[in-house]
């Protein structure tokens, strides 16, 4: 069993990005600039945003954090987005999800200029991705592709099973792995809450990608011997013995599943750090106008 070290891989890629930023600043004078909008005081969102801002500093990007209370109206938030769309100094920006209930996430996503949509959530980027055109890829699927690539995990011709059909992970990673591309060319099954015989599918998976948000949902009996397991779940579980009063757990029962795997990602330190690094890769692309010339 090979434990995938997402933290190390993320740091390796960050060092590469830092080198490229140096060269970019020398040749063009431009420093990549990411902005992030954080609404409300959800502790998980605050921690994700801190990770992103810290990562920007680490690679030499400029970053701007725009914080608003959860009393902000939808039209006020749309005004913030319009300003960022028009701000020539900002290469790309994200609106941290989830948003408060009174704000329509779809309306917010549609308001982002696709050229600055470094989260890759706008339907223009999603559609371009689905058709194999250059696009900002959503950060988590992009991070998973990088893991498969760097660990030289063969994808072509494999049976790949994805659990969860969210717009930001399950659906796009299914599309990406079934594309005629590398990594890609897999046979993909997308399983969800209405799937009849889930175990039948998971037991057949050479590559199992789990993005359900259900703590330790996948057990050893569901996994084929020698499978590659990619655990996207980031679940907070109360634990008084932990420093912060909680521990992170994945969607996979790691201790019993890991011995059966050829490769597995841990939580924490697996896909999570790669998600943040993928956002940096997209922001560098935005600064270089690589996606939309
Ligand atoms: C790690 C996210 C669900 C919903 C919205 C490193 C992150 C997490 C874990 C992180 C996530 C999850 C992010 C670890 C960003 C990944 O060491 O295991 C980094 O910051 N993430 C997000 O912005 O929004 C989410 C999960």
PDB file of C-alpha atoms and ligand atoms in Angstrom:
ATOM      1  CA  UNK A   1       0.000   0.000   0.000  1.00  0.00           C
ATOM      2  CA  UNK A   2       1.318   3.413  -0.981  1.00  0.00           C
ATOM      3  CA  UNK A   3       0.123   6.320   1.147  1.00  0.00           C
ATOM      4  CA  UNK A   4      -0.363   9.348  -1.086  1.00  0.00           C
ATOM      5  CA  UNK A   5       1.301  12.358   0.533  1.00  0.00           C
ATOM      6  CA  UNK A   6      -0.903  15.209  -0.669  1.00  0.00           C
ATOM      7  CA  UNK A   7       0.777  17.663   1.655  1.00  0.00           C
ATOM      8  CA  UNK A   8       4.232  16.987   0.227  1.00  0.00           C
ATOM      9  CA  UNK A   9       3.015  16.978  -3.355  1.00  0.00           C
ATOM     10  CA  UNK A  10       1.211  20.272  -2.732  1.00  0.00           C
ATOM     11  CA  UNK A  11       4.407  21.756  -1.293  1.00  0.00           C
ATOM     12  CA  UNK A  12       6.486  20.486  -4.227  1.00  0.00           C
ATOM     13  CA  UNK A  13       4.094  22.117  -6.682  1.00  0.00           C
ATOM     14  CA  UNK A  14       4.055  25.317  -4.612  1.00  0.00           C
ATOM     15  CA  UNK A  15       7.864  25.479  -4.877  1.00  0.00           C
ATOM     16  CA  UNK A  16       7.546  25.132  -8.655  1.00  0.00           C
ATOM     17  CA  UNK A  17       4.915  27.887  -8.717  1.00  0.00           C
ATOM     18  CA  UNK A  18       7.163  30.128  -6.596  1.00  0.00           C
ATOM     19  CA  UNK A  19       9.958  29.702  -9.169  1.00  0.00           C
ATOM     20  CA  UNK A  20       7.597  30.585 -11.983  1.00  0.00           C
ATOM     21  CA  UNK A  21       6.330  33.638 -10.117  1.00  0.00           C
ATOM     22  CA  UNK A  22       9.909  34.861  -9.708  1.00  0.00           C
ATOM     23  CA  UNK A  23      10.546  34.515 -13.439  1.00  0.00           C
ATOM     24  CA  UNK A  24       7.194  36.138 -14.269  1.00  0.00           C
ATOM     25  CA  UNK A  25       7.907  39.137 -12.050  1.00  0.00           C
ATOM     26  CA  UNK A  26      11.366  39.534 -13.582  1.00  0.00           C
ATOM     27  CA  UNK A  27      10.187  39.325 -17.187  1.00  0.00           C
ATOM     28  CA  UNK A  28       6.811  41.108 -17.008  1.00  0.00           C
ATOM     29  CA  UNK A  29       6.699  42.923 -13.657  1.00  0.00           C
ATOM     30  CA  UNK A  30       3.342  41.246 -12.977  1.00  0.00           C
ATOM     31  CA  UNK A  31       2.653  39.521  -9.672  1.00  0.00           C
ATOM     32  CA  UNK A  32      -0.321  37.117  -9.668  1.00  0.00           C
ATOM     33  CA  UNK A  33      -3.121  38.466  -7.493  1.00  0.00           C
ATOM     34  CA  UNK A  34      -5.913  36.336  -6.025  1.00  0.00           C
ATOM     35  CA  UNK A  35      -8.889  37.827  -4.201  1.00  0.00           C
ATOM     36  CA  UNK A  36     -11.235  35.869  -1.951  1.00  0.00           C
ATOM     37  CA  UNK A  37     -14.662  36.870  -0.687  1.00  0.00           C
ATOM     38  CA  UNK A  38     -15.703  35.421   2.667  1.00  0.00           C
ATOM     39  CA  UNK A  39     -19.264  35.946   3.865  1.00  0.00           C
ATOM     40  CA  UNK A  40     -20.188  35.246   7.494  1.00  0.00           C
ATOM     41  CA  UNK A  41     -18.250  33.425  10.186  1.00  0.00           C
ATOM     42  CA  UNK A  42     -18.433  29.721   9.382  1.00  0.00           C
ATOM     43  CA  UNK A  43     -15.331  28.308  11.167  1.00  0.00           C
ATOM     44  CA  UNK A  44     -14.568  25.746   8.426  1.00  0.00           C
ATOM     45  CA  UNK A  45     -14.761  28.441   5.737  1.00  0.00           C
ATOM     46  CA  UNK A  46     -12.503  30.714   7.796  1.00  0.00           C
ATOM     47  CA  UNK A  47      -9.944  27.931   8.071  1.00  0.00           C
ATOM     48  CA  UNK A  48     -10.073  27.195   4.311  1.00  0.00           C
ATOM     49  CA  UNK A  49      -9.628  30.890   3.531  1.00  0.00           C
ATOM     50  CA  UNK A  50      -6.655  31.103   5.909  1.00  0.00           C
ATOM     51  CA  UNK A  51      -5.077  28.146   4.066  1.00  0.00           C
ATOM     52  CA  UNK A  52      -5.564  29.927   0.746  1.00  0.00           C
ATOM     53  CA  UNK A  53      -4.168  33.279   1.904  1.00  0.00           C
ATOM     54  CA  UNK A  54      -1.161  31.581   3.537  1.00  0.00           C
ATOM     55  CA  UNK A  55      -0.515  29.580   0.374  1.00  0.00           C
ATOM     56  CA  UNK A  56      -0.582  32.764  -1.725  1.00  0.00           C
ATOM     57  CA  UNK A  57       2.070  34.291   0.544  1.00  0.00           C
ATOM     58  CA  UNK A  58       4.166  31.148   0.270  1.00  0.00           C
ATOM     59  CA  UNK A  59       4.363  31.278  -3.544  1.00  0.00           C
ATOM     60  CA  UNK A  60       4.733  35.059  -3.808  1.00  0.00           C
ATOM     61  CA  UNK A  61       1.211  35.925  -4.982  1.00  0.00           C
ATOM     62  CA  UNK A  62      -0.592  39.029  -3.827  1.00  0.00           C
ATOM     63  CA  UNK A  63      -3.850  38.242  -2.079  1.00  0.00           C
ATOM     64  CA  UNK A  64      -6.823  40.304  -0.996  1.00  0.00           C
ATOM     65  CA  UNK A  65      -9.388  39.037   1.487  1.00  0.00           C
ATOM     66  CA  UNK A  66     -12.789  40.704   1.376  1.00  0.00           C
ATOM     67  CA  UNK A  67     -14.841  39.878   4.465  1.00  0.00           C
ATOM     68  CA  UNK A  68     -18.535  40.658   4.788  1.00  0.00           C
ATOM     69  CA  UNK A  69     -21.038  39.872   7.568  1.00  0.00           C
ATOM     70  CA  UNK A  70     -23.736  37.265   6.919  1.00  0.00           C
ATOM     71  CA  UNK A  71     -26.269  40.120   6.955  1.00  0.00           C
ATOM     72  CA  UNK A  72     -25.012  41.228   3.516  1.00  0.00           C
ATOM     73  CA  UNK A  73     -27.782  41.254   0.897  1.00  0.00           C
ATOM     74  CA  UNK A  74     -27.492  39.403  -2.376  1.00  0.00           C
ATOM     75  CA  UNK A  75     -27.368  42.643  -4.376  1.00  0.00           C
ATOM     76  CA  UNK A  76     -24.593  44.006  -2.132  1.00  0.00           C
ATOM     77  CA  UNK A  77     -22.616  40.808  -2.708  1.00  0.00           C
ATOM     78  CA  UNK A  78     -23.213  41.064  -6.459  1.00  0.00           C
ATOM     79  CA  UNK A  79     -21.782  44.603  -6.298  1.00  0.00           C
ATOM     80  CA  UNK A  80     -18.628  43.276  -4.619  1.00  0.00           C
ATOM     81  CA  UNK A  81     -18.299  40.740  -7.440  1.00  0.00           C
ATOM     82  CA  UNK A  82     -18.834  43.378 -10.120  1.00  0.00           C
ATOM     83  CA  UNK A  83     -16.005  45.458  -8.611  1.00  0.00           C
ATOM     84  CA  UNK A  84     -13.686  42.450  -8.680  1.00  0.00           C
ATOM     85  CA  UNK A  85     -14.669  41.661 -12.286  1.00  0.00           C
ATOM     86  CA  UNK A  86     -13.642  45.200 -13.254  1.00  0.00           C
ATOM     87  CA  UNK A  87     -10.517  45.493 -11.066  1.00  0.00           C
ATOM     88  CA  UNK A  88      -7.575  45.270 -13.487  1.00  0.00           C
ATOM     89  CA  UNK A  89      -5.202  44.438 -10.648  1.00  0.00           C
ATOM     90  CA  UNK A  90      -7.055  41.226  -9.705  1.00  0.00           C
ATOM     91  CA  UNK A  91      -6.215  38.199 -11.899  1.00  0.00           C
ATOM     92  CA  UNK A  92      -8.755  35.874 -10.363  1.00  0.00           C
ATOM     93  CA  UNK A  93     -11.100  35.610  -7.401  1.00  0.00           C
ATOM     94  CA  UNK A  94     -13.231  33.149  -5.492  1.00  0.00           C
ATOM     95  CA  UNK A  95     -16.363  33.433  -3.405  1.00  0.00           C
ATOM     96  CA  UNK A  96     -15.991  30.973  -0.554  1.00  0.00           C
ATOM     97  CA  UNK A  97     -18.896  28.509  -0.368  1.00  0.00           C
ATOM     98  CA  UNK A  98     -21.259  27.770   1.283  1.00  0.00           C
ATOM     99  CA  UNK A  99     -23.061  31.130   1.352  1.00  0.00           C
ATOM    100  CA  UNK A 100     -25.788  32.080   3.855  1.00  0.00           C
ATOM    101  CA  UNK A 101     -29.232  30.650   3.021  1.00  0.00           C
ATOM    102  CA  UNK A 102     -30.715  33.949   1.826  1.00  0.00           C
ATOM    103  CA  UNK A 103     -28.108  34.217  -0.950  1.00  0.00           C
ATOM    104  CA  UNK A 104     -28.535  32.333  -4.222  1.00  0.00           C
ATOM    105  CA  UNK A 105     -25.223  30.578  -4.928  1.00  0.00           C
ATOM    106  CA  UNK A 106     -26.134  30.073  -8.578  1.00  0.00           C
ATOM    107  CA  UNK A 107     -26.773  33.794  -9.096  1.00  0.00           C
ATOM    108  CA  UNK A 108     -23.448  34.590  -7.433  1.00  0.00           C
ATOM    109  CA  UNK A 109     -21.547  32.051  -9.532  1.00  0.00           C
ATOM    110  CA  UNK A 110     -23.130  33.371 -12.733  1.00  0.00           C
ATOM    111  CA  UNK A 111     -22.028  36.911 -11.840  1.00  0.00           C
ATOM    112  CA  UNK A 112     -18.323  35.991 -11.837  1.00  0.00           C
ATOM    113  CA  UNK A 113     -16.489  36.831 -15.073  1.00  0.00           C
ATOM    114  CA  UNK A 114     -15.437  33.387 -16.434  1.00  0.00           C
ATOM    115  CA  UNK A 115     -11.975  34.846 -17.154  1.00  0.00           C
ATOM    116  CA  UNK A 116     -11.504  35.454 -13.414  1.00  0.00           C
ATOM    117  CA  UNK A 117     -13.342  32.330 -12.222  1.00  0.00           C
ATOM    118  CA  UNK A 118     -10.300  30.509 -10.822  1.00  0.00           C
ATOM    119  CA  UNK A 119     -12.587  28.110  -8.897  1.00  0.00           C
ATOM    120  CA  UNK A 120     -13.913  26.935 -12.271  1.00  0.00           C
ATOM    121  CA  UNK A 121     -17.532  26.984 -11.028  1.00  0.00           C
ATOM    122  CA  UNK A 122     -19.056  29.190 -13.747  1.00  0.00           C
ATOM    123  CA  UNK A 123     -21.069  27.186 -16.328  1.00  0.00           C
ATOM    124  CA  UNK A 124     -18.841  28.625 -19.057  1.00  0.00           C
ATOM    125  CA  UNK A 125     -15.809  26.963 -17.490  1.00  0.00           C
ATOM    126  CA  UNK A 126     -17.765  23.804 -16.687  1.00  0.00           C
ATOM    127  CA  UNK A 127     -19.012  23.578 -20.282  1.00  0.00           C
ATOM    128  CA  UNK A 128     -15.588  24.241 -21.740  1.00  0.00           C
ATOM    129  CA  UNK A 129     -14.139  21.558 -19.467  1.00  0.00           C
ATOM    130  CA  UNK A 130     -16.823  19.065 -20.531  1.00  0.00           C
ATOM    131  CA  UNK A 131     -16.043  19.708 -24.204  1.00  0.00           C
ATOM    132  CA  UNK A 132     -12.288  19.414 -23.731  1.00  0.00           C
ATOM    133  CA  UNK A 133     -11.616  23.111 -24.365  1.00  0.00           C
ATOM    134  CA  UNK A 134      -9.131  25.042 -22.258  1.00  0.00           C
ATOM    135  CA  UNK A 135     -10.863  26.021 -19.005  1.00  0.00           C
ATOM    136  CA  UNK A 136     -10.233  26.694 -15.349  1.00  0.00           C
ATOM    137  CA  UNK A 137     -10.759  23.266 -13.807  1.00  0.00           C
ATOM    138  CA  UNK A 138     -12.532  23.119 -10.444  1.00  0.00           C
ATOM    139  CA  UNK A 139      -9.837  22.958  -7.775  1.00  0.00           C
ATOM    140  CA  UNK A 140     -10.560  19.572  -6.198  1.00  0.00           C
ATOM    141  CA  UNK A 141     -10.855  17.608  -9.474  1.00  0.00           C
ATOM    142  CA  UNK A 142      -7.747  19.421 -10.766  1.00  0.00           C
ATOM    143  CA  UNK A 143      -5.908  18.424  -7.596  1.00  0.00           C
ATOM    144  CA  UNK A 144      -7.000  14.793  -8.016  1.00  0.00           C
ATOM    145  CA  UNK A 145      -5.731  14.780 -11.636  1.00  0.00           C
ATOM    146  CA  UNK A 146      -2.358  16.062 -10.403  1.00  0.00           C
ATOM    147  CA  UNK A 147      -2.204  13.282  -7.786  1.00  0.00           C
ATOM    148  CA  UNK A 148      -2.904  10.613 -10.434  1.00  0.00           C
ATOM    149  CA  UNK A 149      -0.337  12.194 -12.759  1.00  0.00           C
ATOM    150  CA  UNK A 150       2.495  12.646 -10.260  1.00  0.00           C
ATOM    151  CA  UNK A 151       2.059   9.205  -8.713  1.00  0.00           C
ATOM    152  CA  UNK A 152       1.958   7.736 -12.245  1.00  0.00           C
ATOM    153  CA  UNK A 153      -1.312   5.931 -11.512  1.00  0.00           C
ATOM    154  CA  UNK A 154      -2.605   4.346 -14.736  1.00  0.00           C
ATOM    155  CA  UNK A 155      -6.125   5.598 -15.508  1.00  0.00           C
ATOM    156  CA  UNK A 156      -6.681   4.596 -19.144  1.00  0.00           C
ATOM    157  CA  UNK A 157      -9.040   1.628 -19.464  1.00  0.00           C
ATOM    158  CA  UNK A 158      -9.615   1.391 -15.711  1.00  0.00           C
ATOM    159  CA  UNK A 159     -12.974   0.998 -14.018  1.00  0.00           C
ATOM    160  CA  UNK A 160     -13.407   4.224 -12.115  1.00  0.00           C
ATOM    161  CA  UNK A 161     -16.268   4.683  -9.665  1.00  0.00           C
ATOM    162  CA  UNK A 162     -17.164   8.103  -8.282  1.00  0.00           C
ATOM    163  CA  UNK A 163     -19.407   8.414  -5.219  1.00  0.00           C
ATOM    164  CA  UNK A 164     -21.281  11.732  -5.121  1.00  0.00           C
ATOM    165  CA  UNK A 165     -22.573  13.954  -7.939  1.00  0.00           C
ATOM    166  CA  UNK A 166     -21.904  17.490  -6.676  1.00  0.00           C
ATOM    167  CA  UNK A 167     -21.232  20.268  -9.199  1.00  0.00           C
ATOM    168  CA  UNK A 168     -17.819  20.918  -7.683  1.00  0.00           C
ATOM    169  CA  UNK A 169     -16.377  17.407  -7.292  1.00  0.00           C
ATOM    170  CA  UNK A 170     -18.315  14.282  -8.311  1.00  0.00           C
ATOM    171  CA  UNK A 171     -19.775  15.508 -11.566  1.00  0.00           C
ATOM    172  CA  UNK A 172     -16.633  17.223 -12.951  1.00  0.00           C
ATOM    173  CA  UNK A 173     -14.172  14.483 -11.918  1.00  0.00           C
ATOM    174  CA  UNK A 174     -16.428  11.937 -13.681  1.00  0.00           C
ATOM    175  CA  UNK A 175     -16.296  14.005 -16.852  1.00  0.00           C
ATOM    176  CA  UNK A 176     -12.538  14.592 -16.612  1.00  0.00           C
ATOM    177  CA  UNK A 177     -11.658  10.920 -16.139  1.00  0.00           C
ATOM    178  CA  UNK A 178     -13.877   9.821 -19.022  1.00  0.00           C
ATOM    179  CA  UNK A 179     -12.431  12.398 -21.454  1.00  0.00           C
ATOM    180  CA  UNK A 180     -10.102  11.400 -24.265  1.00  0.00           C
ATOM    181  CA  UNK A 181      -7.050  12.794 -22.463  1.00  0.00           C
ATOM    182  CA  UNK A 182      -4.287  11.940 -20.018  1.00  0.00           C
ATOM    183  CA  UNK A 183      -5.151  11.301 -17.278  1.00  0.00           C
ATOM    184  CA  UNK A 184      -8.486  10.071 -18.645  1.00  0.00           C
ATOM    185  CA  UNK A 185      -9.878   7.358 -20.920  1.00  0.00           C
ATOM    186  CA  UNK A 186     -11.347   5.572 -17.905  1.00  0.00           C
ATOM    187  CA  UNK A 187     -14.708   3.823 -17.801  1.00  0.00           C
ATOM    188  CA  UNK A 188     -16.558   5.894 -15.234  1.00  0.00           C
ATOM    189  CA  UNK A 189     -19.604   5.108 -13.118  1.00  0.00           C
ATOM    190  CA  UNK A 190     -21.140   7.952 -11.131  1.00  0.00           C
ATOM    191  CA  UNK A 191     -22.974   6.652  -8.063  1.00  0.00           C
ATOM    192  CA  UNK A 192     -25.329   8.668  -5.855  1.00  0.00           C
ATOM    193  CA  UNK A 193     -28.152   8.440  -3.312  1.00  0.00           C
ATOM    194  CA  UNK A 194     -30.471   6.677  -5.803  1.00  0.00           C
ATOM    195  CA  UNK A 195     -27.907   4.066  -6.891  1.00  0.00           C
ATOM    196  CA  UNK A 196     -29.505   0.649  -6.344  1.00  0.00           C
ATOM    197  CA  UNK A 197     -26.610  -1.646  -5.478  1.00  0.00           C
ATOM    198  CA  UNK A 198     -23.778   0.609  -4.374  1.00  0.00           C
ATOM    199  CA  UNK A 199     -21.534  -2.220  -3.164  1.00  0.00           C
ATOM    200  CA  UNK A 200     -21.806  -3.962  -6.534  1.00  0.00           C
ATOM    201  CA  UNK A 201     -20.295  -0.872  -8.141  1.00  0.00           C
ATOM    202  CA  UNK A 202     -17.649  -0.050  -5.538  1.00  0.00           C
ATOM    203  CA  UNK A 203     -16.370  -3.640  -5.420  1.00  0.00           C
ATOM    204  CA  UNK A 204     -15.715  -3.425  -9.152  1.00  0.00           C
ATOM    205  CA  UNK A 205     -13.701  -0.175  -8.925  1.00  0.00           C
ATOM    206  CA  UNK A 206     -10.016  -0.063  -9.853  1.00  0.00           C
ATOM    207  CA  UNK A 207     -10.137   3.616  -8.862  1.00  0.00           C
ATOM    208  CA  UNK A 208     -12.668   4.708  -6.234  1.00  0.00           C
ATOM    209  CA  UNK A 209     -13.226   8.435  -5.693  1.00  0.00           C
ATOM    210  CA  UNK A 210     -15.381   9.283  -2.702  1.00  0.00           C
ATOM    211  CA  UNK A 211     -16.950  12.736  -2.411  1.00  0.00           C
ATOM    212  CA  UNK A 212     -20.063  12.295  -0.283  1.00  0.00           C
ATOM    213  CA  UNK A 213     -19.393  14.290   2.868  1.00  0.00           C
ATOM    214  CA  UNK A 214     -20.383  11.265   4.976  1.00  0.00           C
ATOM    215  CA  UNK A 215     -17.878  10.409   7.698  1.00  0.00           C
ATOM    216  CA  UNK A 216     -16.206   6.993   7.208  1.00  0.00           C
ATOM    217  CA  UNK A 217     -18.951   5.815   4.833  1.00  0.00           C
ATOM    218  CA  UNK A 218     -16.754   3.467   2.768  1.00  0.00           C
ATOM    219  CA  UNK A 219     -15.833   0.247   4.586  1.00  0.00           C
ATOM    220  CA  UNK A 220     -13.367  -2.527   3.689  1.00  0.00           C
ATOM    221  CA  UNK A 221     -16.071  -4.889   2.365  1.00  0.00           C
ATOM    222  CA  UNK A 222     -16.942  -2.315  -0.336  1.00  0.00           C
ATOM    223  CA  UNK A 223     -13.422  -2.125  -1.779  1.00  0.00           C
ATOM    224  CA  UNK A 224     -11.635  -4.420  -4.233  1.00  0.00           C
ATOM    225  CA  UNK A 225      -8.169  -5.752  -3.340  1.00  0.00           C
ATOM    226  CA  UNK A 226      -5.519  -3.506  -4.978  1.00  0.00           C
ATOM    227  CA  UNK A 227      -7.846  -0.548  -5.624  1.00  0.00           C
ATOM    228  CA  UNK A 228      -6.770   3.099  -5.716  1.00  0.00           C
ATOM    229  CA  UNK A 229      -8.884   5.041  -3.197  1.00  0.00           C
ATOM    230  CA  UNK A 230      -9.145   8.833  -3.356  1.00  0.00           C
ATOM    231  CA  UNK A 231     -10.942  10.234  -0.299  1.00  0.00           C
ATOM    232  CA  UNK A 232     -12.317  13.743  -0.850  1.00  0.00           C
ATOM    233  CA  UNK A 233     -14.270  13.945   2.435  1.00  0.00           C
ATOM    234  CA  UNK A 234     -13.261  16.571   4.986  1.00  0.00           C
ATOM    235  CA  UNK A 235     -15.470  15.930   8.021  1.00  0.00           C
ATOM    236  CA  UNK A 236     -15.027  17.492  11.455  1.00  0.00           C
ATOM    237  CA  UNK A 237     -15.544  15.000  14.265  1.00  0.00           C
ATOM    238  CA  UNK A 238     -15.654  16.136  17.921  1.00  0.00           C
ATOM    239  CA  UNK A 239     -12.690  14.930  19.942  1.00  0.00           C
ATOM    240  CA  UNK A 240     -11.776  16.451  23.320  1.00  0.00           C
ATOM    241  CA  UNK A 241      -8.245  15.039  23.162  1.00  0.00           C
ATOM    242  CA  UNK A 242      -7.509  17.022  19.975  1.00  0.00           C
ATOM    243  CA  UNK A 243      -5.965  20.505  20.138  1.00  0.00           C
ATOM    244  CA  UNK A 244      -8.892  22.234  18.453  1.00  0.00           C
ATOM    245  CA  UNK A 245     -11.556  19.993  19.983  1.00  0.00           C
ATOM    246  CA  UNK A 246     -12.161  18.152  16.718  1.00  0.00           C
ATOM    247  CA  UNK A 247     -10.399  15.861  14.276  1.00  0.00           C
ATOM    248  CA  UNK A 248     -10.671  15.626  10.490  1.00  0.00           C
ATOM    249  CA  UNK A 249     -12.026  12.365   9.105  1.00  0.00           C
ATOM    250  CA  UNK A 250     -12.573  11.313   5.528  1.00  0.00           C
ATOM    251  CA  UNK A 251     -15.475   9.578   3.818  1.00  0.00           C
ATOM    252  CA  UNK A 252     -13.462   6.341   3.991  1.00  0.00           C
ATOM    253  CA  UNK A 253     -12.825   4.168   7.064  1.00  0.00           C
ATOM    254  CA  UNK A 254      -9.106   4.545   6.541  1.00  0.00           C
ATOM    255  CA  UNK A 255      -7.723   1.987   9.011  1.00  0.00           C
ATOM    256  CA  UNK A 256      -9.645  -0.958   7.567  1.00  0.00           C
ATOM    257  CA  UNK A 257      -9.646   0.121   3.900  1.00  0.00           C
ATOM    258  CA  UNK A 258      -5.960   1.109   3.575  1.00  0.00           C
ATOM    259  CA  UNK A 259      -4.523  -2.455   3.851  1.00  0.00           C
ATOM    260  CA  UNK A 260      -6.535  -3.482   0.752  1.00  0.00           C
ATOM    261  CA  UNK A 261      -5.375  -0.568  -1.407  1.00  0.00           C
ATOM    262  CA  UNK A 262      -2.535  -0.141  -3.894  1.00  0.00           C
ATOM    263  CA  UNK A 263      -2.759   3.621  -3.232  1.00  0.00           C
ATOM    264  CA  UNK A 264      -4.861   5.650  -0.803  1.00  0.00           C
ATOM    265  CA  UNK A 265      -5.138   9.319   0.181  1.00  0.00           C
ATOM    266  CA  UNK A 266      -5.300  10.088   3.920  1.00  0.00           C
ATOM    267  CA  UNK A 267      -7.432  12.758   5.618  1.00  0.00           C
ATOM    268  CA  UNK A 268      -5.987  15.182   6.539  1.00  0.00           C
ATOM    269  CA  UNK A 269      -3.027  15.577   4.208  1.00  0.00           C
ATOM    270  CA  UNK A 270      -4.458  13.970   1.061  1.00  0.00           C
ATOM    271  CA  UNK A 271      -6.729  15.730  -1.421  1.00  0.00           C
ATOM    272  CA  UNK A 272      -7.293  18.848   0.765  1.00  0.00           C
ATOM    273  CA  UNK A 273      -3.845  20.429   0.321  1.00  0.00           C
ATOM    274  CA  UNK A 274      -3.999  19.664  -3.427  1.00  0.00           C
ATOM    275  CA  UNK A 275      -7.307  21.548  -3.693  1.00  0.00           C
ATOM    276  CA  UNK A 276      -5.619  24.682  -2.383  1.00  0.00           C
ATOM    277  CA  UNK A 277      -2.600  24.222  -4.664  1.00  0.00           C
ATOM    278  CA  UNK A 278      -4.867  23.739  -7.698  1.00  0.00           C
ATOM    279  CA  UNK A 279      -6.380  27.147  -6.964  1.00  0.00           C
ATOM    280  CA  UNK A 280      -2.877  28.624  -7.100  1.00  0.00           C
ATOM    281  CA  UNK A 281      -2.202  26.873 -10.427  1.00  0.00           C
ATOM    282  CA  UNK A 282      -5.397  28.404 -11.830  1.00  0.00           C
ATOM    283  CA  UNK A 283      -4.458  31.859 -10.563  1.00  0.00           C
ATOM    284  CA  UNK A 284      -1.048  31.621 -12.242  1.00  0.00           C
ATOM    285  CA  UNK A 285      -2.843  30.667 -15.477  1.00  0.00           C
ATOM    286  CA  UNK A 286      -5.144  33.663 -15.030  1.00  0.00           C
ATOM    287  CA  UNK A 287      -2.195  36.029 -14.607  1.00  0.00           C
ATOM    288  CA  UNK A 288      -0.617  34.650 -17.800  1.00  0.00           C
ATOM    289  CA  UNK A 289      -3.950  34.749 -19.734  1.00  0.00           C
ATOM    290  CA  UNK A 290      -3.425  31.082 -20.564  1.00  0.00           C
ATOM    291  CA  UNK A 291      -7.071  30.008 -20.658  1.00  0.00           C
ATOM    292  CA  UNK A 292      -8.696  32.982 -22.374  1.00  0.00           C
ATOM    293  CA  UNK A 293      -6.111  34.573 -24.689  1.00  0.00           C
TER     294      UNK A 293
HETATM  295  C1  LIG B   1      -5.844  18.792   4.754  1.00  0.00           C
HETATM  296  C2  LIG B   1     -13.920  22.494   1.246  1.00  0.00           C
HETATM  297  C3  LIG B   1     -15.964  21.292   1.653  1.00  0.00           C
HETATM  298  C4  LIG B   1     -16.711  22.424   1.359  1.00  0.00           C
HETATM  299  C5  LIG B   1     -16.082  23.591   0.994  1.00  0.00           C
HETATM  300  C6  LIG B   1      -5.895  20.995   3.594  1.00  0.00           C
HETATM  301  C7  LIG B   1      -7.994  22.075   3.083  1.00  0.00           C
HETATM  302  C8  LIG B   1      -8.665  21.040   3.718  1.00  0.00           C
HETATM  303  C9  LIG B   1      -7.965  19.979   4.261  1.00  0.00           C
HETATM  304  C10 LIG B   1      -8.720  23.200   2.469  1.00  0.00           C
HETATM  305  C11 LIG B   1     -12.468  22.608   1.199  1.00  0.00           C
HETATM  306  C12 LIG B   1     -11.600  21.440   1.526  1.00  0.00           C
HETATM  307  C13 LIG B   1     -11.894  23.830   0.890  1.00  0.00           C
HETATM  308  C14 LIG B   1      -6.584  19.949   4.212  1.00  0.00           C
HETATM  309  C15 LIG B   1     -10.403  24.065   0.893  1.00  0.00           C
HETATM  310  C16 LIG B   1     -10.161  21.671   1.105  1.00  0.00           C
HETATM  311  O1  LIG B   1      -4.698  18.949   5.212  1.00  0.00           O
HETATM  312  O2  LIG B   1      -6.373  17.672   4.687  1.00  0.00           O
HETATM  313  C17 LIG B   1      -6.588  22.050   3.023  1.00  0.00           C
HETATM  314  O3  LIG B   1      -8.418  24.336   2.770  1.00  0.00           O
HETATM  315  N1  LIG B   1      -9.711  22.983   1.532  1.00  0.00           N
HETATM  316  C18 LIG B   1     -12.750  24.926   0.569  1.00  0.00           C
HETATM  317  O4  LIG B   1     -12.294  26.024   0.271  1.00  0.00           O
HETATM  318  O5  LIG B   1     -14.082  24.776   0.592  1.00  0.00           O
HETATM  319  C19 LIG B   1     -14.696  23.624   0.939  1.00  0.00           C
HETATM  320  C20 LIG B   1     -14.577  21.321   1.600  1.00  0.00           C
END
